[in-house]
Every structure is written in C-alpha cells, then in structure tokens.
Amino acid sequence: MSTIAFIGLGIMGSPMAVNLANAGHSVSGYNRTPDRTEPLVKAGGSAADSIADAVAEADVVAIMVPDSPDVEEVLVGEDGVFDNAKPGTLIIDFSSIRPDVTARLATQATERGFALIDAPVSGGEPGAINAALSIMVGGAAEDFERAKPVLDAVGKTIVHVGPSGSGQTVKAANQLIVAANIQVLAEAIVFLEAYGVDTAAAVEVLGGGLAGSAVLNQKAQKMLDRNFDPGFRIDLHHKDLGIVTAAAREAGVVVPLGAVLAQLMASARANGDGGLDHSGLFRGVERLSGRTS
C-alpha cells in the first residue's frame, strides 16, 4: 500500500481518491475548495491544507486538475510538488492536457529526482465512481509498473501506450471519438422526435445493433430526460478538442470533423451551456433545428 497525495478533488478526482482509500492506500487530499475533501475523509483519508502539506510524506502524488496551466501550477508553482515532495516520488497525472506540456514536465521531473507518468482517463463520473476507468498511460515502462497498484484501484482497462505524452495523445483521440458520438446521437434523437417516434424504444433497438456504443448507453437517457447535470462538462471537452485540433495541425494531420466538433462545442459555450454535461450538445442541435425543449 502507498502513501498518496491526491491533488484535485472535483467530479472525477473525488471518487478516484475515495476508491484509493477504500483499496487500503493512505490518501491525503487537497483541493482549492476545502469542502471537496469531505467524501475522502469519510472514506478514511485525510484533508491537507496545502499542496506542500499533502505531498510531504507521500510516495505517490496523483493529480486531477482541469488544464495544462493547472498541472504546471501544481508541479512547478510556489509551494508546489517539485519543491516539497520527497526525492523518488512517483507523480501520476490523471489530468487531460497537451502532450507537449506533459513531455516537458516529465523531463523537469526527472531532473528534479522524480518520476512522472501521464495517465489520463476515460469513463466519466460513472467510471470514476465504479473504479472502471480506461487509463491510457505514457512514460517509462518501469514507472508504469510501479504505478500499477494505484491505477488498478481506480481503473479497469489500463494500458501503457508509449513514452511521456503518449497517454495524452491517446486521450485526445478518445475525446475526438466521444465528441463525434455524442453529436450524432443528439442529431439522431432530435430527428426521431421530429417524427414522433417512441424514442425510448428506438434507443433500445439502436443499442442492440451496430449503432450501439458506450456513448449511447450512457448519454441517450440524459438527452431524453433533458438532464444535463455534469459528469463531464462541455467546458472541459471544448478544451480537449482544442488540444486535438492544435496537435493535429502540428502533425500535419487533417481532422475536418474534429474541427466542426470544436466549433459546435464553442457554440454551446457561447450559448451558456459550458457548465453542462457534454451530452448537452443536444441543446445545440435543437437550437439549429429551431426546436426547444
């Protein structure tokens, strides 16, 4: 069992930290909003007053924050991980950030006597709660093996996909696929409703054929119910599609559908939907169709 500092206890980080505590690890959590530590404390973990306090005795530091600047602040900022963790500490970054930033931070970590792997996750809030996340890991093979007991406590499908930054690259591809699935599912449901079809029955039969997907299973009912409480916010998916389009341009790869999806996400944010679950793209299809719920 490891002594783990968990930085970032939001929608995803909180249940992940709880699962680590339930697995028997000693977990100290830090979040900018202190009340977010309550579920971890109830699970037997502890609350830290600062990043420095959380990481001081940790063997492993786990990070789950929104974007590249946030990870940089946690690691290299004043009173951050690099200035306060013990030499040899393993840093697992579960955040979804730019691959180039991850690679640069991994180099800095090595120079400071730490090991850093990028381990972004997929599966949303249900996957985090049920410890069933898919985790794509970039970094050295020996660091991946060292991290495996921690990863096993929060994930189900855990794959080492290459050197530093590779996990983030695979996560960017994941977010492209997920966004496309959500968008076409939203379009299909608006289409079905326009014809007065029994949409619940339609979703059931579609789920049993080639159109079936994890996105359909998890997001169709939210669209039918018009319940867009966030499991993964449009704001964050907008950020991820920005990573996709920028990285694709750098690689000389054409992602025309990805570019359209990025614009649809931007439109959703401009219409005030940024805080909704990404299934809230459904509202954008309704707006474009001149239909409102």
PDB file of C-alpha atoms in Angstrom:
ATOM      1  CA  MET A   1       0.000   0.000   0.000  1.00  0.00           C
ATOM      2  CA  SER A   2       1.194   3.504  -0.832  1.00  0.00           C
ATOM      3  CA  THR A   3       1.014   6.880   0.859  1.00  0.00           C
ATOM      4  CA  ILE A   4      -0.732   9.011  -1.748  1.00  0.00           C
ATOM      5  CA  ALA A   5      -1.275  12.742  -2.069  1.00  0.00           C
ATOM      6  CA  PHE A   6      -4.267  13.425  -4.316  1.00  0.00           C
ATOM      7  CA  ILE A   7      -4.421  16.940  -5.750  1.00  0.00           C
ATOM      8  CA  GLY A   8      -7.742  17.953  -7.310  1.00  0.00           C
ATOM      9  CA  LEU A   9     -10.956  16.527  -5.860  1.00  0.00           C
ATOM     10  CA  GLY A  10     -13.535  17.511  -8.455  1.00  0.00           C
ATOM     11  CA  ILE A  11     -16.164  15.419 -10.227  1.00  0.00           C
ATOM     12  CA  MET A  12     -13.555  12.835 -11.222  1.00  0.00           C
ATOM     13  CA  GLY A  13     -10.839  13.268  -8.624  1.00  0.00           C
ATOM     14  CA  SER A  14     -13.043  12.887  -5.558  1.00  0.00           C
ATOM     15  CA  PRO A  15     -14.391   9.385  -6.319  1.00  0.00           C
ATOM     16  CA  MET A  16     -10.948   8.296  -7.541  1.00  0.00           C
ATOM     17  CA  ALA A  17      -9.375   9.379  -4.242  1.00  0.00           C
ATOM     18  CA  VAL A  18     -12.161   7.620  -2.337  1.00  0.00           C
ATOM     19  CA  ASN A  19     -11.520   4.392  -4.263  1.00  0.00           C
ATOM     20  CA  LEU A  20      -7.819   4.602  -3.437  1.00  0.00           C
ATOM     21  CA  ALA A  21      -8.660   4.972   0.260  1.00  0.00           C
ATOM     22  CA  ASN A  22     -11.127   2.089   0.048  1.00  0.00           C
ATOM     23  CA  ALA A  23      -8.378  -0.047  -1.513  1.00  0.00           C
ATOM     24  CA  GLY A  24      -6.265   0.448   1.600  1.00  0.00           C
ATOM     25  CA  HIS A  25      -3.918   3.216   0.485  1.00  0.00           C
ATOM     26  CA  SER A  26      -3.201   6.110   2.841  1.00  0.00           C
ATOM     27  CA  VAL A  27      -4.608   9.122   0.982  1.00  0.00           C
ATOM     28  CA  SER A  28      -4.240  12.801   1.793  1.00  0.00           C
ATOM     29  CA  GLY A  29      -6.316  15.072  -0.450  1.00  0.00           C
ATOM     30  CA  TYR A  30      -6.020  18.727  -1.357  1.00  0.00           C
ATOM     31  CA  ASN A  31      -8.491  20.872  -3.250  1.00  0.00           C
ATOM     32  CA  ARG A  32      -8.764  24.621  -3.653  1.00  0.00           C
ATOM     33  CA  THR A  33     -12.336  24.330  -2.365  1.00  0.00           C
ATOM     34  CA  PRO A  34     -11.811  22.685   1.039  1.00  0.00           C
ATOM     35  CA  ASP A  35     -15.282  21.143   1.348  1.00  0.00           C
ATOM     36  CA  ARG A  36     -14.471  18.853  -1.580  1.00  0.00           C
ATOM     37  CA  THR A  37     -12.294  16.789   0.767  1.00  0.00           C
ATOM     38  CA  GLU A  38     -15.307  15.578   2.781  1.00  0.00           C
ATOM     39  CA  PRO A  39     -16.013  12.328   0.838  1.00  0.00           C
ATOM     40  CA  LEU A  40     -12.350  11.332   1.098  1.00  0.00           C
ATOM     41  CA  VAL A  41     -12.276  11.989   4.835  1.00  0.00           C
ATOM     42  CA  LYS A  42     -15.442   9.901   5.266  1.00  0.00           C
ATOM     43  CA  ALA A  43     -13.688   7.073   3.385  1.00  0.00           C
ATOM     44  CA  GLY A  44     -10.773   7.145   5.830  1.00  0.00           C
ATOM     45  CA  GLY A  45      -8.479   9.577   4.068  1.00  0.00           C
ATOM     46  CA  SER A  46      -7.341  12.952   5.334  1.00  0.00           C
ATOM     47  CA  ALA A  47      -7.577  16.564   4.212  1.00  0.00           C
ATOM     48  CA  ALA A  48      -4.458  18.659   3.614  1.00  0.00           C
ATOM     49  CA  ASP A  49      -4.296  22.427   3.977  1.00  0.00           C
ATOM     50  CA  SER A  50      -1.925  22.876   1.044  1.00  0.00           C
ATOM     51  CA  ILE A  51      -0.160  21.010  -1.735  1.00  0.00           C
ATOM     52  CA  ALA A  52       3.045  21.158   0.297  1.00  0.00           C
ATOM     53  CA  ASP A  53       1.280  19.592   3.272  1.00  0.00           C
ATOM     54  CA  ALA A  54      -0.278  16.851   1.129  1.00  0.00           C
ATOM     55  CA  VAL A  55       2.913  15.745  -0.632  1.00  0.00           C
ATOM     56  CA  ALA A  56       5.433  16.000   2.217  1.00  0.00           C
ATOM     57  CA  GLU A  57       5.284  12.301   3.197  1.00  0.00           C
ATOM     58  CA  ALA A  58       3.803  10.871   0.002  1.00  0.00           C
ATOM     59  CA  ASP A  59       5.321   8.065  -2.053  1.00  0.00           C
ATOM     60  CA  VAL A  60       2.904   8.859  -4.874  1.00  0.00           C
ATOM     61  CA  VAL A  61       1.360  12.158  -5.954  1.00  0.00           C
ATOM     62  CA  ALA A  62      -1.815  11.922  -8.050  1.00  0.00           C
ATOM     63  CA  ILE A  63      -3.095  14.959  -9.919  1.00  0.00           C
ATOM     64  CA  MET A  64      -6.531  15.520 -11.449  1.00  0.00           C
ATOM     65  CA  VAL A  65      -6.988  19.158 -12.448  1.00  0.00           C
ATOM     66  CA  PRO A  66      -8.631  20.779 -15.495  1.00  0.00           C
ATOM     67  CA  ASP A  67      -5.920  22.024 -17.868  1.00  0.00           C
ATOM     68  CA  SER A  68      -2.226  22.365 -18.716  1.00  0.00           C
ATOM     69  CA  PRO A  69      -1.653  25.595 -16.735  1.00  0.00           C
ATOM     70  CA  ASP A  70      -3.260  23.984 -13.683  1.00  0.00           C
ATOM     71  CA  VAL A  71      -0.901  20.996 -13.823  1.00  0.00           C
ATOM     72  CA  GLU A  72       2.069  23.318 -14.259  1.00  0.00           C
ATOM     73  CA  GLU A  73       0.967  25.357 -11.242  1.00  0.00           C
ATOM     74  CA  VAL A  74       0.575  22.216  -9.109  1.00  0.00           C
ATOM     75  CA  LEU A  75       4.015  20.920 -10.061  1.00  0.00           C
ATOM     76  CA  VAL A  76       6.283  23.951 -10.503  1.00  0.00           C
ATOM     77  CA  GLY A  77       4.297  26.732  -8.820  1.00  0.00           C
ATOM     78  CA  GLU A  78       5.151  28.297  -5.491  1.00  0.00           C
ATOM     79  CA  ASP A  79       4.766  25.653  -2.753  1.00  0.00           C
ATOM     80  CA  GLY A  80       4.173  23.059  -5.480  1.00  0.00           C
ATOM     81  CA  VAL A  81       5.069  19.399  -5.779  1.00  0.00           C
ATOM     82  CA  PHE A  82       8.592  19.810  -7.138  1.00  0.00           C
ATOM     83  CA  ASP A  83       9.645  21.986  -4.199  1.00  0.00           C
ATOM     84  CA  ASN A  84       8.072  19.847  -1.478  1.00  0.00           C
ATOM     85  CA  ALA A  85       7.899  16.169  -2.448  1.00  0.00           C
ATOM     86  CA  LYS A  86      10.494  13.605  -1.381  1.00  0.00           C
ATOM     87  CA  PRO A  87      13.138  12.544  -3.905  1.00  0.00           C
ATOM     88  CA  GLY A  88      11.995   9.481  -5.813  1.00  0.00           C
ATOM     89  CA  THR A  89       8.302  10.341  -5.559  1.00  0.00           C
ATOM     90  CA  LEU A  90       6.162   8.950  -8.370  1.00  0.00           C
ATOM     91  CA  ILE A  91       3.830  11.534  -9.901  1.00  0.00           C
ATOM     92  CA  ILE A  92       0.745  10.277 -11.735  1.00  0.00           C
ATOM     93  CA  ASP A  93      -1.010  12.963 -13.735  1.00  0.00           C
ATOM     94  CA  PHE A  94      -4.580  11.851 -14.416  1.00  0.00           C
ATOM     95  CA  SER A  95      -5.423  15.224 -15.982  1.00  0.00           C
ATOM     96  CA  SER A  96      -6.064  15.668 -19.703  1.00  0.00           C
ATOM     97  CA  ILE A  97      -3.559  18.203 -21.006  1.00  0.00           C
ATOM     98  CA  ARG A  98      -1.363  18.981 -24.009  1.00  0.00           C
ATOM     99  CA  PRO A  99       1.091  16.175 -24.893  1.00  0.00           C
ATOM    100  CA  ASP A 100       3.984  18.610 -25.326  1.00  0.00           C
ATOM    101  CA  VAL A 101       3.415  20.073 -21.874  1.00  0.00           C
ATOM    102  CA  THR A 102       3.409  16.584 -20.364  1.00  0.00           C
ATOM    103  CA  ALA A 103       6.684  15.681 -22.087  1.00  0.00           C
ATOM    104  CA  ARG A 104       8.341  18.882 -20.862  1.00  0.00           C
ATOM    105  CA  LEU A 105       7.118  18.400 -17.289  1.00  0.00           C
ATOM    106  CA  ALA A 106       8.309  14.779 -17.305  1.00  0.00           C
ATOM    107  CA  THR A 107      11.792  15.950 -18.264  1.00  0.00           C
ATOM    108  CA  GLN A 108      11.752  18.532 -15.476  1.00  0.00           C
ATOM    109  CA  ALA A 109      10.545  15.896 -13.015  1.00  0.00           C
ATOM    110  CA  THR A 110      13.440  13.600 -13.917  1.00  0.00           C
ATOM    111  CA  GLU A 111      15.904  16.457 -13.484  1.00  0.00           C
ATOM    112  CA  ARG A 112      14.470  17.087 -10.001  1.00  0.00           C
ATOM    113  CA  GLY A 113      14.725  13.424  -8.963  1.00  0.00           C
ATOM    114  CA  PHE A 114      11.078  12.444  -9.516  1.00  0.00           C
ATOM    115  CA  ALA A 115       9.267  10.163 -11.960  1.00  0.00           C
ATOM    116  CA  LEU A 116       6.200  11.398 -13.830  1.00  0.00           C
ATOM    117  CA  ILE A 117       3.727   9.464 -15.949  1.00  0.00           C
ATOM    118  CA  ASP A 118       0.723  10.836 -17.821  1.00  0.00           C
ATOM    119  CA  ALA A 119      -2.359   8.730 -17.151  1.00  0.00           C
ATOM    120  CA  PRO A 120      -5.457  10.499 -18.488  1.00  0.00           C
ATOM    121  CA  VAL A 121      -8.708   8.625 -18.023  1.00  0.00           C
ATOM    122  CA  SER A 122     -11.943   7.948 -19.872  1.00  0.00           C
ATOM    123  CA  GLY A 123     -15.248   6.782 -18.475  1.00  0.00           C
ATOM    124  CA  GLY A 124     -16.677   9.922 -16.941  1.00  0.00           C
ATOM    125  CA  GLU A 125     -18.105  10.218 -13.457  1.00  0.00           C
ATOM    126  CA  PRO A 126     -19.715   6.732 -13.514  1.00  0.00           C
ATOM    127  CA  GLY A 127     -16.360   5.178 -14.367  1.00  0.00           C
ATOM    128  CA  ALA A 128     -14.645   7.144 -11.608  1.00  0.00           C
ATOM    129  CA  ILE A 129     -17.252   6.128  -9.023  1.00  0.00           C
ATOM    130  CA  ASN A 130     -17.169   2.460 -10.034  1.00  0.00           C
ATOM    131  CA  ALA A 131     -13.363   2.252 -10.422  1.00  0.00           C
ATOM    132  CA  ALA A 132     -13.950   1.226 -14.016  1.00  0.00           C
ATOM    133  CA  LEU A 133     -11.989   3.912 -15.855  1.00  0.00           C
ATOM    134  CA  SER A 134      -9.999   3.319 -19.002  1.00  0.00           C
ATOM    135  CA  ILE A 135      -6.496   4.658 -18.365  1.00  0.00           C
ATOM    136  CA  MET A 136      -4.010   5.386 -21.146  1.00  0.00           C
ATOM    137  CA  VAL A 137      -0.505   5.719 -19.726  1.00  0.00           C
ATOM    138  CA  GLY A 138       2.569   7.435 -21.124  1.00  0.00           C
ATOM    139  CA  GLY A 139       6.010   7.224 -19.535  1.00  0.00           C
ATOM    140  CA  ALA A 140       8.806   4.800 -18.788  1.00  0.00           C
ATOM    141  CA  ALA A 141       7.849   1.126 -18.524  1.00  0.00           C
ATOM    142  CA  GLU A 142       9.354   0.808 -15.029  1.00  0.00           C
ATOM    143  CA  ASP A 143       7.352   3.794 -13.791  1.00  0.00           C
ATOM    144  CA  PHE A 144       4.183   2.292 -15.252  1.00  0.00           C
ATOM    145  CA  GLU A 145       4.828  -0.950 -13.347  1.00  0.00           C
ATOM    146  CA  ARG A 146       5.435   0.995 -10.161  1.00  0.00           C
ATOM    147  CA  ALA A 147       2.154   2.859 -10.646  1.00  0.00           C
ATOM    148  CA  LYS A 148       0.109  -0.237 -11.469  1.00  0.00           C
ATOM    149  CA  PRO A 149      -1.262  -0.909  -7.938  1.00  0.00           C
ATOM    150  CA  VAL A 150      -2.550   2.663  -7.797  1.00  0.00           C
ATOM    151  CA  LEU A 151      -4.000   2.521 -11.305  1.00  0.00           C
ATOM    152  CA  ASP A 152      -5.674  -0.825 -10.580  1.00  0.00           C
ATOM    153  CA  ALA A 153      -7.596   0.770  -7.712  1.00  0.00           C
ATOM    154  CA  VAL A 154      -9.270   3.343  -9.964  1.00  0.00           C
ATOM    155  CA  GLY A 155      -9.410   1.732 -13.406  1.00  0.00           C
ATOM    156  CA  LYS A 156     -10.436  -1.358 -15.307  1.00  0.00           C
ATOM    157  CA  THR A 157      -8.706  -1.057 -18.689  1.00  0.00           C
ATOM    158  CA  ILE A 158      -5.137   0.104 -18.084  1.00  0.00           C
ATOM    159  CA  VAL A 159      -2.678   0.211 -20.962  1.00  0.00           C
ATOM    160  CA  HIS A 160       0.851   1.557 -21.313  1.00  0.00           C
ATOM    161  CA  VAL A 161       0.755   3.291 -24.709  1.00  0.00           C
ATOM    162  CA  GLY A 162       4.286   4.688 -25.038  1.00  0.00           C
ATOM    163  CA  PRO A 163       6.714   7.327 -23.735  1.00  0.00           C
ATOM    164  CA  SER A 164       5.808  10.563 -21.967  1.00  0.00           C
ATOM    165  CA  GLY A 165       2.993  12.400 -23.703  1.00  0.00           C
ATOM    166  CA  SER A 166       1.616   9.273 -25.373  1.00  0.00           C
ATOM    167  CA  GLY A 167      -1.192   8.943 -22.856  1.00  0.00           C
ATOM    168  CA  GLN A 168      -2.276  12.496 -23.585  1.00  0.00           C
ATOM    169  CA  THR A 169      -2.171  11.861 -27.333  1.00  0.00           C
ATOM    170  CA  VAL A 170      -4.390   8.792 -26.977  1.00  0.00           C
ATOM    171  CA  LYS A 171      -6.740  10.751 -24.709  1.00  0.00           C
ATOM    172  CA  ALA A 172      -7.035  13.471 -27.351  1.00  0.00           C
ATOM    173  CA  ALA A 173      -8.057  10.792 -29.881  1.00  0.00           C
ATOM    174  CA  ASN A 174     -10.537   9.441 -27.333  1.00  0.00           C
ATOM    175  CA  GLN A 175     -12.123  12.862 -26.927  1.00  0.00           C
ATOM    176  CA  LEU A 176     -12.447  13.252 -30.685  1.00  0.00           C
ATOM    177  CA  ILE A 177     -14.297   9.938 -30.946  1.00  0.00           C
ATOM    178  CA  VAL A 178     -16.525  10.649 -27.934  1.00  0.00           C
ATOM    179  CA  ALA A 179     -17.492  14.112 -29.168  1.00  0.00           C
ATOM    180  CA  ALA A 180     -18.426  12.734 -32.579  1.00  0.00           C
ATOM    181  CA  ASN A 181     -20.548  10.016 -30.989  1.00  0.00           C
ATOM    182  CA  ILE A 182     -22.365  12.459 -28.725  1.00  0.00           C
ATOM    183  CA  GLN A 183     -23.056  14.856 -31.573  1.00  0.00           C
ATOM    184  CA  VAL A 184     -24.510  12.236 -33.935  1.00  0.00           C
ATOM    185  CA  LEU A 185     -26.531  10.694 -31.100  1.00  0.00           C
ATOM    186  CA  ALA A 186     -28.016  14.124 -30.375  1.00  0.00           C
ATOM    187  CA  GLU A 187     -28.823  14.614 -34.047  1.00  0.00           C
ATOM    188  CA  ALA A 188     -30.450  11.170 -34.230  1.00  0.00           C
ATOM    189  CA  ILE A 189     -32.675  11.799 -31.208  1.00  0.00           C
ATOM    190  CA  VAL A 190     -33.813  15.224 -32.439  1.00  0.00           C
ATOM    191  CA  PHE A 191     -34.536  13.580 -35.813  1.00  0.00           C
ATOM    192  CA  LEU A 192     -36.537  10.756 -34.184  1.00  0.00           C
ATOM    193  CA  GLU A 193     -38.522  13.153 -32.009  1.00  0.00           C
ATOM    194  CA  ALA A 194     -39.435  15.267 -35.050  1.00  0.00           C
ATOM    195  CA  TYR A 195     -41.211  12.210 -36.484  1.00  0.00           C
ATOM    196  CA  GLY A 196     -42.996  11.338 -33.242  1.00  0.00           C
ATOM    197  CA  VAL A 197     -41.164   8.038 -32.828  1.00  0.00           C
ATOM    198  CA  ASP A 198     -41.154   6.300 -29.432  1.00  0.00           C
ATOM    199  CA  THR A 199     -37.632   7.436 -28.688  1.00  0.00           C
ATOM    200  CA  ALA A 200     -37.085   5.152 -25.693  1.00  0.00           C
ATOM    201  CA  ALA A 201     -37.954   2.146 -27.855  1.00  0.00           C
ATOM    202  CA  ALA A 202     -35.812   3.489 -30.689  1.00  0.00           C
ATOM    203  CA  VAL A 203     -32.793   3.907 -28.411  1.00  0.00           C
ATOM    204  CA  GLU A 204     -33.259   0.349 -27.135  1.00  0.00           C
ATOM    205  CA  VAL A 205     -33.202  -1.196 -30.591  1.00  0.00           C
ATOM    206  CA  LEU A 206     -30.396   1.054 -31.823  1.00  0.00           C
ATOM    207  CA  GLY A 207     -28.321  -0.020 -28.829  1.00  0.00           C
ATOM    208  CA  GLY A 208     -28.632  -3.661 -29.875  1.00  0.00           C
ATOM    209  CA  GLY A 209     -27.187  -3.118 -33.341  1.00  0.00           C
ATOM    210  CA  LEU A 210     -24.109  -1.632 -34.936  1.00  0.00           C
ATOM    211  CA  ALA A 211     -25.155   1.834 -33.731  1.00  0.00           C
ATOM    212  CA  GLY A 212     -24.756   0.676 -30.140  1.00  0.00           C
ATOM    213  CA  SER A 213     -21.983   2.305 -28.121  1.00  0.00           C
ATOM    214  CA  ALA A 214     -20.934   3.271 -24.620  1.00  0.00           C
ATOM    215  CA  VAL A 215     -21.951   6.828 -25.512  1.00  0.00           C
ATOM    216  CA  LEU A 216     -25.458   5.687 -26.444  1.00  0.00           C
ATOM    217  CA  ASN A 217     -25.720   3.635 -23.253  1.00  0.00           C
ATOM    218  CA  GLN A 218     -24.599   6.495 -21.005  1.00  0.00           C
ATOM    219  CA  LYS A 219     -25.882   9.601 -22.756  1.00  0.00           C
ATOM    220  CA  ALA A 220     -29.118   8.798 -24.610  1.00  0.00           C
ATOM    221  CA  GLN A 221     -31.258   8.779 -21.479  1.00  0.00           C
ATOM    222  CA  LYS A 222     -29.787  12.098 -20.368  1.00  0.00           C
ATOM    223  CA  MET A 223     -30.892  13.575 -23.698  1.00  0.00           C
ATOM    224  CA  LEU A 224     -34.355  12.013 -23.477  1.00  0.00           C
ATOM    225  CA  ASP A 225     -34.756  13.340 -19.926  1.00  0.00           C
ATOM    226  CA  ARG A 226     -33.145  16.706 -20.737  1.00  0.00           C
ATOM    227  CA  ASN A 227     -30.965  16.087 -17.707  1.00  0.00           C
ATOM    228  CA  PHE A 228     -27.558  17.590 -18.352  1.00  0.00           C
ATOM    229  CA  ASP A 229     -26.132  17.568 -14.828  1.00  0.00           C
ATOM    230  CA  PRO A 230     -22.387  17.448 -15.432  1.00  0.00           C
ATOM    231  CA  GLY A 231     -20.474  14.197 -15.444  1.00  0.00           C
ATOM    232  CA  PHE A 232     -18.003  15.765 -17.882  1.00  0.00           C
ATOM    233  CA  ARG A 233     -18.537  19.415 -18.670  1.00  0.00           C
ATOM    234  CA  ILE A 234     -18.741  20.952 -22.126  1.00  0.00           C
ATOM    235  CA  ASP A 235     -16.105  23.455 -20.948  1.00  0.00           C
ATOM    236  CA  LEU A 236     -13.600  20.620 -20.498  1.00  0.00           C
ATOM    237  CA  HIS A 237     -14.478  18.884 -23.749  1.00  0.00           C
ATOM    238  CA  HIS A 238     -14.051  22.211 -25.533  1.00  0.00           C
ATOM    239  CA  LYS A 239     -10.538  22.389 -24.066  1.00  0.00           C
ATOM    240  CA  ASP A 240      -9.807  18.826 -25.183  1.00  0.00           C
ATOM    241  CA  LEU A 241     -10.924  19.466 -28.760  1.00  0.00           C
ATOM    242  CA  GLY A 242      -8.616  22.462 -28.798  1.00  0.00           C
ATOM    243  CA  ILE A 243      -5.804  20.055 -27.945  1.00  0.00           C
ATOM    244  CA  VAL A 244      -6.912  17.742 -30.766  1.00  0.00           C
ATOM    245  CA  THR A 245      -7.027  20.433 -33.444  1.00  0.00           C
ATOM    246  CA  ALA A 246      -3.738  22.037 -32.369  1.00  0.00           C
ATOM    247  CA  ALA A 247      -1.883  18.712 -32.148  1.00  0.00           C
ATOM    248  CA  ALA A 248      -3.302  17.583 -35.493  1.00  0.00           C
ATOM    249  CA  ARG A 249      -2.074  20.769 -37.151  1.00  0.00           C
ATOM    250  CA  GLU A 250       1.396  20.277 -35.657  1.00  0.00           C
ATOM    251  CA  ALA A 251       1.473  16.713 -37.009  1.00  0.00           C
ATOM    252  CA  GLY A 252       0.167  17.722 -40.422  1.00  0.00           C
ATOM    253  CA  VAL A 253      -2.958  15.603 -39.947  1.00  0.00           C
ATOM    254  CA  VAL A 254      -6.369  16.644 -41.265  1.00  0.00           C
ATOM    255  CA  VAL A 255      -9.304  16.317 -38.827  1.00  0.00           C
ATOM    256  CA  PRO A 256     -12.219  18.020 -40.602  1.00  0.00           C
ATOM    257  CA  LEU A 257     -14.919  16.517 -38.405  1.00  0.00           C
ATOM    258  CA  GLY A 258     -12.843  17.357 -35.347  1.00  0.00           C
ATOM    259  CA  ALA A 259     -12.736  20.992 -36.431  1.00  0.00           C
ATOM    260  CA  VAL A 260     -16.530  21.086 -36.812  1.00  0.00           C
ATOM    261  CA  LEU A 261     -16.979  19.447 -33.409  1.00  0.00           C
ATOM    262  CA  ALA A 262     -14.684  22.029 -31.834  1.00  0.00           C
ATOM    263  CA  GLN A 263     -16.872  24.783 -33.289  1.00  0.00           C
ATOM    264  CA  LEU A 264     -20.057  23.105 -32.027  1.00  0.00           C
ATOM    265  CA  MET A 265     -18.539  22.884 -28.550  1.00  0.00           C
ATOM    266  CA  ALA A 266     -17.580  26.564 -28.788  1.00  0.00           C
ATOM    267  CA  SER A 267     -21.130  27.422 -29.823  1.00  0.00           C
ATOM    268  CA  ALA A 268     -22.513  25.515 -26.834  1.00  0.00           C
ATOM    269  CA  ARG A 269     -20.264  27.515 -24.506  1.00  0.00           C
ATOM    270  CA  ALA A 270     -21.223  30.785 -26.189  1.00  0.00           C
ATOM    271  CA  ASN A 271     -24.870  29.910 -25.549  1.00  0.00           C
ATOM    272  CA  GLY A 272     -24.221  29.419 -21.827  1.00  0.00           C
ATOM    273  CA  ASP A 273     -24.009  25.620 -21.818  1.00  0.00           C
ATOM    274  CA  GLY A 274     -20.351  25.289 -20.804  1.00  0.00           C
ATOM    275  CA  GLY A 275     -21.185  24.017 -17.323  1.00  0.00           C
ATOM    276  CA  LEU A 276     -23.489  21.281 -18.608  1.00  0.00           C
ATOM    277  CA  ASP A 277     -22.598  17.669 -19.299  1.00  0.00           C
ATOM    278  CA  HIS A 278     -21.223  17.207 -22.809  1.00  0.00           C
ATOM    279  CA  SER A 279     -24.463  15.405 -23.690  1.00  0.00           C
ATOM    280  CA  GLY A 280     -25.786  18.977 -23.609  1.00  0.00           C
ATOM    281  CA  LEU A 281     -24.621  19.212 -27.236  1.00  0.00           C
ATOM    282  CA  PHE A 282     -28.202  18.036 -27.751  1.00  0.00           C
ATOM    283  CA  ARG A 283     -29.355  21.571 -26.951  1.00  0.00           C
ATOM    284  CA  GLY A 284     -27.230  22.903 -29.791  1.00  0.00           C
ATOM    285  CA  VAL A 285     -28.886  20.523 -32.267  1.00  0.00           C
ATOM    286  CA  GLU A 286     -32.285  21.708 -31.025  1.00  0.00           C
ATOM    287  CA  ARG A 287     -31.263  25.345 -31.469  1.00  0.00           C
ATOM    288  CA  LEU A 288     -30.009  24.725 -35.014  1.00  0.00           C
ATOM    289  CA  SER A 289     -33.273  22.914 -35.785  1.00  0.00           C
ATOM    290  CA  GLY A 290     -35.441  25.711 -34.391  1.00  0.00           C
ATOM    291  CA  ARG A 291     -36.784  23.385 -31.709  1.00  0.00           C
ATOM    292  CA  THR A 292     -36.687  23.940 -27.949  1.00  0.00           C
ATOM    293  CA  SER A 293     -37.456  21.583 -25.073  1.00  0.00           C
TER     294      SER A 293
END
